Amino acid sequence: MIIKLIQPKMCKRPMDSGLKAQMSPSLGLLTIANMLQDKHTIIYENENTAPINYDEKVDIVGISITVDVFPRAKDIAKKFQEKNIPVVAGGIHITANPEETAKYFDAVSIGIAETTWQMIINDFEKGCLKKKYKHNASDITPSQIISPAYNLIKEKNYLYCNIISTSRGCPYKCDFCYNSCDAYKKFYINRNIEDVINDIKTVNKNHIMFIDDNFIGNPKWTMLFIKELKHLNVKWNAAVSLNIADMPELLDEMKAGGCQSLFIGFESINESSISNVSKVQNKLEKYTFAVNEIHKRGIMINASFVFGLDGDDKSVFENTLKWIIDNKIETVTSHILTPYPGTKLYKEFLSNNRIIDFDYSKYNTANVVFQPKNMTACELHQGYLKIYKDIYSLKNIIKRTPKAKNQWIPYYLFNVFYRKYGRFTDLLCKIIGYKRVGKIAAFLSYHTK
């Protein structure tokens, strides 16, 4: 049987260049591919790198969907359905919002693919495809988690293919996060350490990006994993929660084990904003302490902020910018608060009639789709655009220069050539290739191949 797996084209934000769209492939679809490729022919297509081929012979189509690509996914599905080719939809938006989304597809996969897709294919071959397939989170074991089909990646299309997951889910359930939806409320699991190590060996790179929701969701597991990771002599980045600052021994081990930078969801410097969204792991009085603990170990920080929380007014932008510069935060990822369908926040805003736009293509954290509490929608949007511009002005890039000289190259490469002048770098990638530019950046940054 021929199975086509599709990643729809992303909705770029104002600050995004083509680099964002071609940063890395979808591990979710590649995981499905690895489950099925021994018995079936798999075609993996990413619309961010090449147009979808609607004319080649396929038996069934799978589409991975985030909320902002949902309108595009419906159009893709319709074209295949007009050819009598059934379409199965999965991904985080489907899992969080199955009741609304299921009507547009022949079947939906709710939850992690390892527990649904084999049943989907078996039923399809028998001619009895069901409308919904749902996993039972409590039944999932580490050995059930499948490695991605790295062999199907066309590396020339991406900056980085060195992406690996060590877990699924998150122990925290922040109101605005997909982990607050019903399917993920009690779901967090680490993979078997030996399976992750095998993935690192398969990727065969000396720099790894761990793309978990929370790399330290189980600190004991993380400590054991890093002790094994040290034997591979790789350098790596990961996303962690702010309570990493309360784990000095783990931070020491992470540094000794090759950690280069950590993505952390600070979300807001307003105490009231944090307390209103169940971000229990964030304590404002520990922000500067956490930054100092990480920086003194020579690890850089990618800080994530969400603007438009109910404790925010117009002053949040200026205050946040000052905090970022004062603390020499190396990289910042900014978002407008977005009530993803299926989350606790969405349900609250919907019941209070605060959602003002239901065009899901705008749900990419760059548009105001709800009524803010202490500022206008226009003030929120303009403030969001301005703080991004201010953070990545040449003046403030220089002000945030890390103290450690060995961090200067990766710092300036990211801030200048990805954030500030990303469109120029994207043009360079189109000329000499994304893979080549990614290899050059990795070599200059970490002296790795």
CSV table of C-alpha atoms in Angstrom, one decimal:
chain,number,residue,atom,x,y,z
A,1,MET,CA,0.0,0.0,0.0
A,2,ILE,CA,1.1,3.6,-0.7
A,3,ILE,CA,0.7,6.0,2.2
A,4,LYS,CA,1.4,9.7,1.7
A,5,LEU,CA,2.2,11.8,4.8
A,6,ILE,CA,1.8,15.6,4.5
A,7,GLN,CA,3.0,18.6,6.5
A,8,PRO,CA,0.9,21.6,5.3
A,9,LYS,CA,2.6,25.0,4.7
A,10,MET,CA,3.0,27.0,7.9
A,11,CYS,CA,1.6,30.5,8.4
A,12,LYS,CA,4.6,32.7,8.8
A,13,ARG,CA,4.7,35.5,11.3
A,14,PRO,CA,5.9,39.0,10.5
A,15,MET,CA,9.4,38.2,11.9
A,16,ASP,CA,9.7,34.8,10.1
A,17,SER,CA,11.7,34.3,7.0
A,18,GLY,CA,11.9,31.1,5.0
A,19,LEU,CA,14.4,29.9,7.5
A,20,LYS,CA,11.6,29.2,9.9
A,21,ALA,CA,9.7,27.2,7.4
A,22,GLN,CA,12.7,25.1,6.5
A,23,MET,CA,14.3,24.8,10.0
A,24,SER,CA,13.7,21.1,10.4
A,25,PRO,CA,11.3,18.2,9.4
A,26,SER,CA,8.3,16.9,11.2
A,27,LEU,CA,9.2,14.2,13.7
A,28,GLY,CA,5.5,13.3,14.1
A,29,LEU,CA,5.0,12.3,10.5
A,30,LEU,CA,8.4,10.6,10.4
A,31,THR,CA,7.4,8.5,13.4
A,32,ILE,CA,4.3,7.3,11.6
A,33,ALA,CA,6.5,6.5,8.6
A,34,ASN,CA,8.9,4.4,10.6
A,35,MET,CA,5.9,2.4,12.1
A,36,LEU,CA,4.7,1.5,8.6
A,37,GLN,CA,7.6,1.6,6.1
A,38,ASP,CA,8.6,-2.1,6.5
A,39,LYS,CA,5.3,-3.2,5.0
A,40,HIS,CA,4.2,-0.2,3.0
A,41,THR,CA,5.5,2.5,0.6
A,42,ILE,CA,5.8,5.8,2.4
A,43,ILE,CA,5.8,9.2,0.7
A,44,TYR,CA,6.7,12.1,3.0
A,45,GLU,CA,5.9,15.6,1.7
A,46,ASN,CA,6.5,18.9,3.4
A,47,GLU,CA,4.7,21.7,1.7
A,48,ASN,CA,7.2,24.2,3.2
A,49,THR,CA,9.9,22.8,1.0
A,50,ALA,CA,8.0,21.7,-2.2
A,51,PRO,CA,4.5,21.7,-3.6
A,52,ILE,CA,2.2,18.8,-2.9
A,53,ASN,CA,1.9,16.3,-5.7
A,54,TYR,CA,-1.8,15.5,-6.0
A,55,ASP,CA,-1.4,13.3,-9.1
A,56,GLU,CA,0.7,10.4,-8.1
A,57,LYS,CA,-0.9,7.1,-7.1
A,58,VAL,CA,-1.6,6.8,-3.3
A,59,ASP,CA,-4.0,4.7,-1.3
A,60,ILE,CA,-4.4,6.9,1.8
A,61,VAL,CA,-3.2,10.3,3.0
A,62,GLY,CA,-2.2,11.4,6.5
A,63,ILE,CA,-1.9,15.1,7.5
A,64,SER,CA,-0.3,16.5,10.6
A,65,ILE,CA,-2.1,19.6,11.8
A,66,THR,CA,-1.4,22.5,14.1
A,67,VAL,CA,-4.2,25.1,14.5
A,68,ASP,CA,-2.8,27.7,12.2
A,69,VAL,CA,-2.5,25.3,9.2
A,70,PHE,CA,-6.0,23.8,9.8
A,71,PRO,CA,-7.7,25.9,7.0
A,72,ARG,CA,-4.9,24.8,4.6
A,73,ALA,CA,-5.2,21.2,5.7
A,74,LYS,CA,-9.0,21.2,5.0
A,75,ASP,CA,-8.2,22.3,1.4
A,76,ILE,CA,-5.6,19.7,0.9
A,77,ALA,CA,-7.9,17.0,2.3
A,78,LYS,CA,-10.7,18.0,-0.1
A,79,LYS,CA,-8.5,17.7,-3.1
A,80,PHE,CA,-7.6,14.1,-2.3
A,81,GLN,CA,-11.1,13.2,-1.2
A,82,GLU,CA,-12.4,14.4,-4.6
A,83,LYS,CA,-10.2,11.6,-6.0
A,84,ASN,CA,-11.7,9.1,-3.6
A,85,ILE,CA,-8.6,8.9,-1.5
A,86,PRO,CA,-9.3,8.9,2.2
A,87,VAL,CA,-7.5,11.4,4.4
A,88,VAL,CA,-6.6,10.8,8.1
A,89,ALA,CA,-5.8,13.9,10.2
A,90,GLY,CA,-3.7,13.9,13.3
A,91,GLY,CA,-1.4,16.3,15.2
A,92,ILE,CA,-1.9,18.5,18.3
A,93,HIS,CA,-4.8,20.5,17.0
A,94,ILE,CA,-6.8,17.4,16.2
A,95,THR,CA,-6.0,15.9,19.6
A,96,ALA,CA,-7.1,19.0,21.4
A,97,ASN,CA,-10.2,19.7,19.4
A,98,PRO,CA,-11.4,16.4,17.8
A,99,GLU,CA,-15.1,17.2,17.9
A,100,GLU,CA,-14.9,20.2,15.6
A,101,THR,CA,-12.2,18.9,13.3
A,102,ALA,CA,-13.3,15.3,12.6
A,103,LYS,CA,-16.1,16.3,10.1
A,104,TYR,CA,-13.6,17.4,7.5
A,105,PHE,CA,-11.6,14.2,7.3
A,106,ASP,CA,-12.3,10.5,6.8
A,107,ALA,CA,-10.7,9.6,10.1
A,108,VAL,CA,-8.8,11.4,12.9
A,109,SER,CA,-6.0,10.2,15.1
A,110,ILE,CA,-6.3,11.5,18.7
A,111,GLY,CA,-3.2,11.3,20.8
A,112,ILE,CA,0.2,9.9,20.0
A,113,ALA,CA,0.5,8.1,16.7
A,114,GLU,CA,2.1,4.9,18.0
A,115,THR,CA,-1.2,3.9,19.6
A,116,THR,CA,-3.5,4.7,16.7
A,117,TRP,CA,-1.9,4.5,13.3
A,118,GLN,CA,-1.4,0.7,13.1
A,119,MET,CA,-5.1,0.3,13.9
A,120,ILE,CA,-6.0,2.9,11.2
A,121,ILE,CA,-4.1,1.1,8.5
A,122,ASN,CA,-5.4,-2.3,9.6
A,123,ASP,CA,-9.0,-1.1,9.5
A,124,PHE,CA,-8.4,0.6,6.2
A,125,GLU,CA,-7.1,-2.6,4.6
A,126,LYS,CA,-10.2,-4.4,5.9
A,127,GLY,CA,-12.5,-1.7,4.5
A,128,CYS,CA,-13.8,-0.7,7.9
A,129,LEU,CA,-12.1,2.7,8.6
A,130,LYS,CA,-13.6,4.3,11.7
A,131,LYS,CA,-14.1,8.0,12.2
A,132,LYS,CA,-12.0,8.4,15.4
A,133,TYR,CA,-9.0,6.6,16.8
A,134,LYS,CA,-8.0,7.6,20.3
A,135,HIS,CA,-5.1,6.6,22.6
A,136,ASN,CA,-5.4,5.7,26.2
A,137,ALA,CA,-2.6,7.7,27.8
A,138,SER,CA,-2.3,5.5,30.9
A,139,ASP,CA,-1.6,2.4,28.7
A,140,ILE,CA,1.5,3.9,26.9
A,141,THR,CA,4.9,2.5,27.9
A,142,PRO,CA,8.4,3.8,26.9
A,143,SER,CA,9.0,0.8,24.7
A,144,GLN,CA,6.0,1.7,22.5
A,145,ILE,CA,7.5,5.0,21.5
A,146,ILE,CA,8.9,4.7,18.0
A,147,SER,CA,12.0,6.5,16.5
A,148,PRO,CA,11.4,8.7,13.5
A,149,ALA,CA,12.3,7.5,10.0
A,150,TYR,CA,15.4,9.6,9.7
A,151,ASN,CA,16.2,7.8,6.4
A,152,LEU,CA,13.3,9.6,4.7
A,153,ILE,CA,14.6,13.1,5.4
A,154,LYS,CA,15.8,15.1,2.4
A,155,GLU,CA,18.6,16.9,4.3
A,156,LYS,CA,19.2,19.4,1.5
A,157,ASN,CA,15.8,21.0,2.3
A,158,TYR,CA,16.5,21.8,6.0
A,159,LEU,CA,18.9,23.9,8.1
A,160,TYR,CA,18.9,21.2,10.8
A,161,CYS,CA,18.0,17.5,10.8
A,162,ASN,CA,19.7,16.8,14.2
A,163,ILE,CA,16.4,16.9,16.2
A,164,ILE,CA,15.5,14.3,18.8
A,165,SER,CA,12.8,13.9,21.4
A,166,THR,CA,13.4,12.2,24.7
A,167,SER,CA,9.8,12.4,26.1
A,168,ARG,CA,6.1,13.1,25.3
A,169,GLY,CA,3.9,15.5,27.1
A,170,CYS,CA,4.7,17.7,30.1
A,171,PRO,CA,4.1,17.4,33.9
A,172,TYR,CA,2.8,21.0,34.0
A,173,LYS,CA,-0.6,22.0,32.6
A,174,CYS,CA,-0.4,25.8,31.9
A,175,ASP,CA,-3.8,27.1,30.9
A,176,PHE,CA,-2.7,28.4,27.5
A,177,CYS,CA,-0.7,25.3,26.6
A,178,TYR,CA,-2.0,22.3,24.6
A,179,ASN,CA,-1.0,20.2,27.6
A,180,SER,CA,-4.1,21.5,29.4
A,181,CYS,CA,-6.4,19.8,26.9
A,182,ASP,CA,-8.3,16.7,27.9
A,183,ALA,CA,-6.1,14.2,26.0
A,184,TYR,CA,-2.9,15.4,27.6
A,185,LYS,CA,-4.0,16.2,31.2
A,186,LYS,CA,-2.4,13.2,32.8
A,187,PHE,CA,0.2,12.4,30.1
A,188,TYR,CA,4.0,12.6,30.5
A,189,ILE,CA,6.4,9.8,29.6
A,190,ASN,CA,10.2,9.5,29.0
A,191,ARG,CA,11.6,7.2,26.4
A,192,ASN,CA,14.0,4.4,27.1
A,193,ILE,CA,17.4,6.0,27.4
A,194,GLU,CA,19.0,3.4,25.1
A,195,ASP,CA,16.4,4.3,22.4
A,196,VAL,CA,17.3,8.0,22.6
A,197,ILE,CA,21.0,7.2,22.4
A,198,ASN,CA,20.4,5.1,19.3
A,199,ASP,CA,18.6,8.0,17.7
A,200,ILE,CA,21.6,10.2,18.4
A,201,LYS,CA,23.9,7.7,16.8
A,202,THR,CA,21.5,7.4,13.8
A,203,VAL,CA,21.4,11.2,13.3
A,204,ASN,CA,25.3,11.1,13.5
A,205,LYS,CA,25.8,14.7,14.3
A,206,ASN,CA,27.9,16.3,17.0
A,207,HIS,CA,25.3,18.9,17.8
A,208,ILE,CA,21.8,17.8,18.9
A,209,MET,CA,18.5,19.7,19.4
A,210,PHE,CA,16.2,18.1,21.9
A,211,ILE,CA,12.7,19.2,21.1
A,212,ASP,CA,10.8,18.0,24.2
A,213,ASP,CA,8.1,20.2,25.8
A,214,ASN,CA,10.2,19.8,29.0
A,215,PHE,CA,13.6,18.1,29.0
A,216,ILE,CA,13.5,18.0,32.8
A,217,GLY,CA,10.0,16.8,33.3
A,218,ASN,CA,11.5,13.9,35.3
A,219,PRO,CA,14.8,15.2,36.7
A,220,LYS,CA,15.9,11.7,37.8
A,221,TRP,CA,15.6,10.4,34.3
A,222,THR,CA,17.3,13.5,32.9
A,223,MET,CA,20.3,13.0,35.2
A,224,LEU,CA,20.7,9.3,34.2
A,225,PHE,CA,20.3,10.2,30.5
A,226,ILE,CA,23.0,13.0,30.6
A,227,LYS,CA,25.4,10.6,32.3
A,228,GLU,CA,25.0,8.3,29.3
A,229,LEU,CA,25.0,11.2,26.9
A,230,LYS,CA,28.5,12.4,28.1
A,231,HIS,CA,30.0,9.3,26.5
A,232,LEU,CA,29.0,10.5,23.1
A,233,ASN,CA,30.7,13.9,23.4
A,234,VAL,CA,28.0,15.9,21.7
A,235,LYS,CA,26.9,19.5,22.2
A,236,TRP,CA,23.2,20.1,22.6
A,237,ASN,CA,20.2,22.5,23.3
A,238,ALA,CA,16.9,21.7,25.1
A,239,ALA,CA,13.8,23.3,26.5
A,240,VAL,CA,13.3,23.2,30.3
A,241,SER,CA,11.0,24.7,32.9
A,242,LEU,CA,12.2,27.5,35.2
A,243,ASN,CA,12.6,25.2,38.2
A,244,ILE,CA,15.9,24.0,36.7
A,245,ALA,CA,17.4,26.8,38.9
A,246,ASP,CA,16.5,24.6,41.9
A,247,MET,CA,18.5,21.7,40.6
A,248,PRO,CA,22.2,22.9,40.8
A,249,GLU,CA,23.6,19.3,40.5
A,250,LEU,CA,21.6,18.7,37.4
A,251,LEU,CA,22.7,22.0,35.9
A,252,ASP,CA,26.3,21.1,36.6
A,253,GLU,CA,25.8,17.8,34.9
A,254,MET,CA,24.1,19.4,32.0
A,255,LYS,CA,27.0,21.8,31.5
A,256,ALA,CA,29.6,19.0,31.8
A,257,GLY,CA,27.5,16.9,29.4
A,258,GLY,CA,27.6,19.4,26.5
A,259,CYS,CA,24.6,21.7,27.1
A,260,GLN,CA,25.0,25.0,25.1
A,261,SER,CA,21.6,26.7,25.6
A,262,LEU,CA,18.3,26.3,27.2
A,263,PHE,CA,14.8,27.4,26.1
A,264,ILE,CA,12.8,28.6,29.1
A,265,GLY,CA,9.2,29.8,29.2
A,266,PHE,CA,9.5,32.8,31.5
A,267,GLU,CA,6.2,34.0,29.8
A,268,SER,CA,5.8,37.2,31.8
A,269,ILE,CA,7.6,39.4,34.4
A,270,ASN,CA,4.2,40.3,35.9
A,271,GLU,CA,3.3,38.2,39.0
A,272,SER,CA,-0.4,38.5,38.4
A,273,SER,CA,-0.1,37.4,34.8
A,274,ILE,CA,1.7,34.3,35.8
A,275,SER,CA,-0.6,33.4,38.7
A,276,ASN,CA,-3.7,33.6,36.5
A,277,VAL,CA,-2.7,30.8,34.0
A,278,SER,CA,-1.6,28.0,36.3
A,279,LYS,CA,2.1,28.5,35.6
A,280,VAL,CA,2.9,27.1,39.0
A,281,GLN,CA,6.6,26.4,38.3
A,282,ASN,CA,7.3,30.0,37.7
A,283,LYS,CA,8.1,32.3,40.6
A,284,LEU,CA,8.9,35.8,39.7
A,285,GLU,CA,11.4,36.3,42.6
A,286,LYS,CA,13.5,33.5,41.1
A,287,TYR,CA,13.8,34.8,37.6
A,288,THR,CA,17.1,36.7,38.1
A,289,PHE,CA,18.4,33.9,40.3
A,290,ALA,CA,17.7,31.4,37.6
A,291,VAL,CA,19.3,33.5,34.9
A,292,ASN,CA,22.5,33.9,37.0
A,293,GLU,CA,22.6,30.2,37.8
A,294,ILE,CA,22.4,29.3,34.1
A,295,HIS,CA,24.8,32.0,32.9
A,296,LYS,CA,27.5,31.3,35.4
A,297,ARG,CA,27.8,27.8,34.0
A,298,GLY,CA,28.3,29.3,30.5
A,299,ILE,CA,24.9,28.2,29.2
A,300,MET,CA,22.9,30.6,27.0
A,301,ILE,CA,19.2,31.3,27.4
A,302,ASN,CA,16.4,31.5,24.9
A,303,ALA,CA,13.6,33.1,26.9
A,304,SER,CA,10.0,32.8,25.8
A,305,PHE,CA,7.4,35.6,26.6
A,306,VAL,CA,3.7,35.7,26.1
A,307,PHE,CA,2.1,39.2,25.9
A,308,GLY,CA,-1.6,39.9,26.5
A,309,LEU,CA,-2.1,38.0,29.7
A,310,ASP,CA,-4.7,39.5,32.0
A,311,GLY,CA,-2.2,41.1,34.2
A,312,ASP,CA,-0.6,42.9,31.3
A,313,ASP,CA,-1.1,46.5,30.3
A,314,LYS,CA,0.9,48.7,27.9
A,315,SER,CA,3.8,49.0,30.3
A,316,VAL,CA,4.6,45.3,29.9
A,317,PHE,CA,6.6,45.8,26.7
A,318,GLU,CA,9.0,48.4,28.0
A,319,ASN,CA,9.4,46.6,31.4
A,320,THR,CA,10.1,43.3,29.7
A,321,LEU,CA,12.6,44.8,27.2
A,322,LYS,CA,14.5,46.4,30.1
A,323,TRP,CA,14.6,43.1,32.0
A,324,ILE,CA,15.8,41.2,28.9
A,325,ILE,CA,18.7,43.7,28.3
A,326,ASP,CA,19.6,44.0,32.0
A,327,ASN,CA,19.9,40.2,32.3
A,328,LYS,CA,21.7,39.8,28.9
A,329,ILE,CA,19.2,37.3,27.7
A,330,GLU,CA,20.8,35.9,24.5
A,331,THR,CA,17.7,35.0,22.5
A,332,VAL,CA,14.0,35.9,22.9
A,333,THR,CA,10.9,34.2,21.5
A,334,SER,CA,7.9,36.5,21.7
A,335,HIS,CA,4.2,35.5,21.4
A,336,ILE,CA,0.8,37.1,21.6
A,337,LEU,CA,-1.4,35.1,23.9
A,338,THR,CA,-3.4,32.7,21.7
A,339,PRO,CA,-6.3,30.6,23.0
A,340,TYR,CA,-5.8,27.4,21.2
A,341,PRO,CA,-9.0,25.4,20.8
A,342,GLY,CA,-9.3,22.7,23.4
A,343,THR,CA,-7.2,24.3,26.0
A,344,LYS,CA,-8.4,25.6,29.4
A,345,LEU,CA,-7.8,29.2,28.2
A,346,TYR,CA,-9.9,28.7,25.1
A,347,LYS,CA,-12.8,27.4,27.1
A,348,GLU,CA,-12.6,30.3,29.5
A,349,PHE,CA,-12.4,32.9,26.8
A,350,LEU,CA,-15.2,31.3,24.8
A,351,SER,CA,-17.5,31.2,27.8
A,352,ASN,CA,-16.8,34.9,28.5
A,353,ASN,CA,-17.2,36.0,24.9
A,354,ARG,CA,-13.7,37.2,24.7
A,355,ILE,CA,-12.7,35.5,21.4
A,356,ILE,CA,-13.1,38.0,18.6
A,357,ASP,CA,-11.6,36.1,15.6
A,358,PHE,CA,-12.2,32.4,14.7
A,359,ASP,CA,-10.0,32.4,11.6
A,360,TYR,CA,-7.6,29.7,12.7
A,361,SER,CA,-4.9,30.7,10.2
A,362,LYS,CA,-4.3,33.7,12.6
A,363,TYR,CA,-3.7,31.5,15.6
A,364,ASN,CA,0.0,31.5,15.2
A,365,THR,CA,0.8,33.7,18.2
A,366,ALA,CA,1.3,36.8,15.9
A,367,ASN,CA,-2.3,38.0,15.8
A,368,VAL,CA,-4.8,39.2,18.5
A,369,VAL,CA,-7.8,36.9,18.3
A,370,PHE,CA,-9.3,37.7,21.7
A,371,GLN,CA,-10.2,40.8,23.7
A,372,PRO,CA,-7.3,41.8,26.0
A,373,LYS,CA,-8.2,42.9,29.5
A,374,ASN,CA,-6.0,46.0,30.1
A,375,MET,CA,-5.2,47.3,26.6
A,376,THR,CA,-6.8,47.4,23.2
A,377,ALA,CA,-6.2,44.7,20.6
A,378,CYS,CA,-4.3,47.2,18.5
A,379,GLU,CA,-2.1,48.2,21.4
A,380,LEU,CA,-1.2,44.6,22.1
A,381,HIS,CA,-0.4,43.9,18.5
A,382,GLN,CA,1.7,47.0,18.0
A,383,GLY,CA,3.5,46.4,21.3
A,384,TYR,CA,4.3,42.9,20.2
A,385,LEU,CA,5.8,44.0,16.9
A,386,LYS,CA,7.8,46.8,18.5
A,387,ILE,CA,9.4,44.7,21.3
A,388,TYR,CA,10.6,42.2,18.7
A,389,LYS,CA,12.1,45.1,16.6
A,390,ASP,CA,13.7,46.6,19.8
A,391,ILE,CA,15.1,43.3,21.1
A,392,TYR,CA,16.8,42.7,17.8
A,393,SER,CA,18.0,46.2,17.0
A,394,LEU,CA,21.8,46.3,16.5
A,395,LYS,CA,22.1,48.5,19.6
A,396,ASN,CA,20.4,46.0,21.9
A,397,ILE,CA,22.0,43.0,20.3
A,398,ILE,CA,25.4,44.5,21.3
A,399,LYS,CA,24.1,45.3,24.8
A,400,ARG,CA,23.1,41.7,25.3
A,401,THR,CA,26.4,40.3,24.2
A,402,PRO,CA,27.3,37.3,26.5
A,403,LYS,CA,30.2,37.7,28.9
A,404,ALA,CA,31.7,34.4,27.8
A,405,LYS,CA,33.7,34.9,24.6
A,406,ASN,CA,33.2,31.4,23.4
A,407,GLN,CA,29.5,32.2,23.1
A,408,TRP,CA,30.0,35.2,20.8
A,409,ILE,CA,29.9,33.4,17.5
A,410,PRO,CA,26.6,31.4,18.1
A,411,TYR,CA,25.1,34.5,19.7
A,412,TYR,CA,25.8,36.8,16.8
A,413,LEU,CA,25.0,34.2,14.2
A,414,PHE,CA,21.5,33.7,15.6
A,415,ASN,CA,20.8,37.3,16.5
A,416,VAL,CA,22.1,38.9,13.3
A,417,PHE,CA,21.8,36.3,10.6
A,418,TYR,CA,18.7,34.5,11.8
A,419,ARG,CA,16.6,37.2,13.6
A,420,LYS,CA,17.8,40.5,12.3
A,421,TYR,CA,18.7,39.7,8.7
A,422,GLY,CA,16.9,36.4,8.3
A,423,ARG,CA,15.6,37.2,4.9
A,424,PHE,CA,19.2,37.8,3.6
A,425,THR,CA,20.3,34.4,5.1
A,426,ASP,CA,17.3,32.7,3.6
A,427,LEU,CA,18.3,34.1,0.1
A,428,LEU,CA,21.8,32.7,0.8
A,429,CYS,CA,20.3,29.3,1.6
A,430,LYS,CA,18.4,29.3,-1.6
A,431,ILE,CA,21.7,29.9,-3.5
A,432,ILE,CA,24.0,27.5,-1.7
A,433,GLY,CA,21.6,25.2,0.1
A,434,TYR,CA,19.9,25.1,3.5
A,435,LYS,CA,21.9,22.0,4.6
A,436,ARG,CA,25.2,23.7,3.7
A,437,VAL,CA,24.3,26.9,5.6
A,438,GLY,CA,23.3,24.8,8.6
A,439,LYS,CA,26.5,22.9,8.6
A,440,ILE,CA,28.5,26.2,8.4
A,441,ALA,CA,26.6,27.6,11.3
A,442,ALA,CA,27.0,24.5,13.4
A,443,PHE,CA,30.8,24.4,12.7
A,444,LEU,CA,31.3,28.1,13.5
A,445,SER,CA,29.1,27.9,16.6
A,446,TYR,CA,30.2,24.7,18.2
A,447,HIS,CA,33.1,23.4,16.1
A,448,THR,CA,31.0,20.4,15.1
A,449,LYS,CA,30.2,18.9,11.8
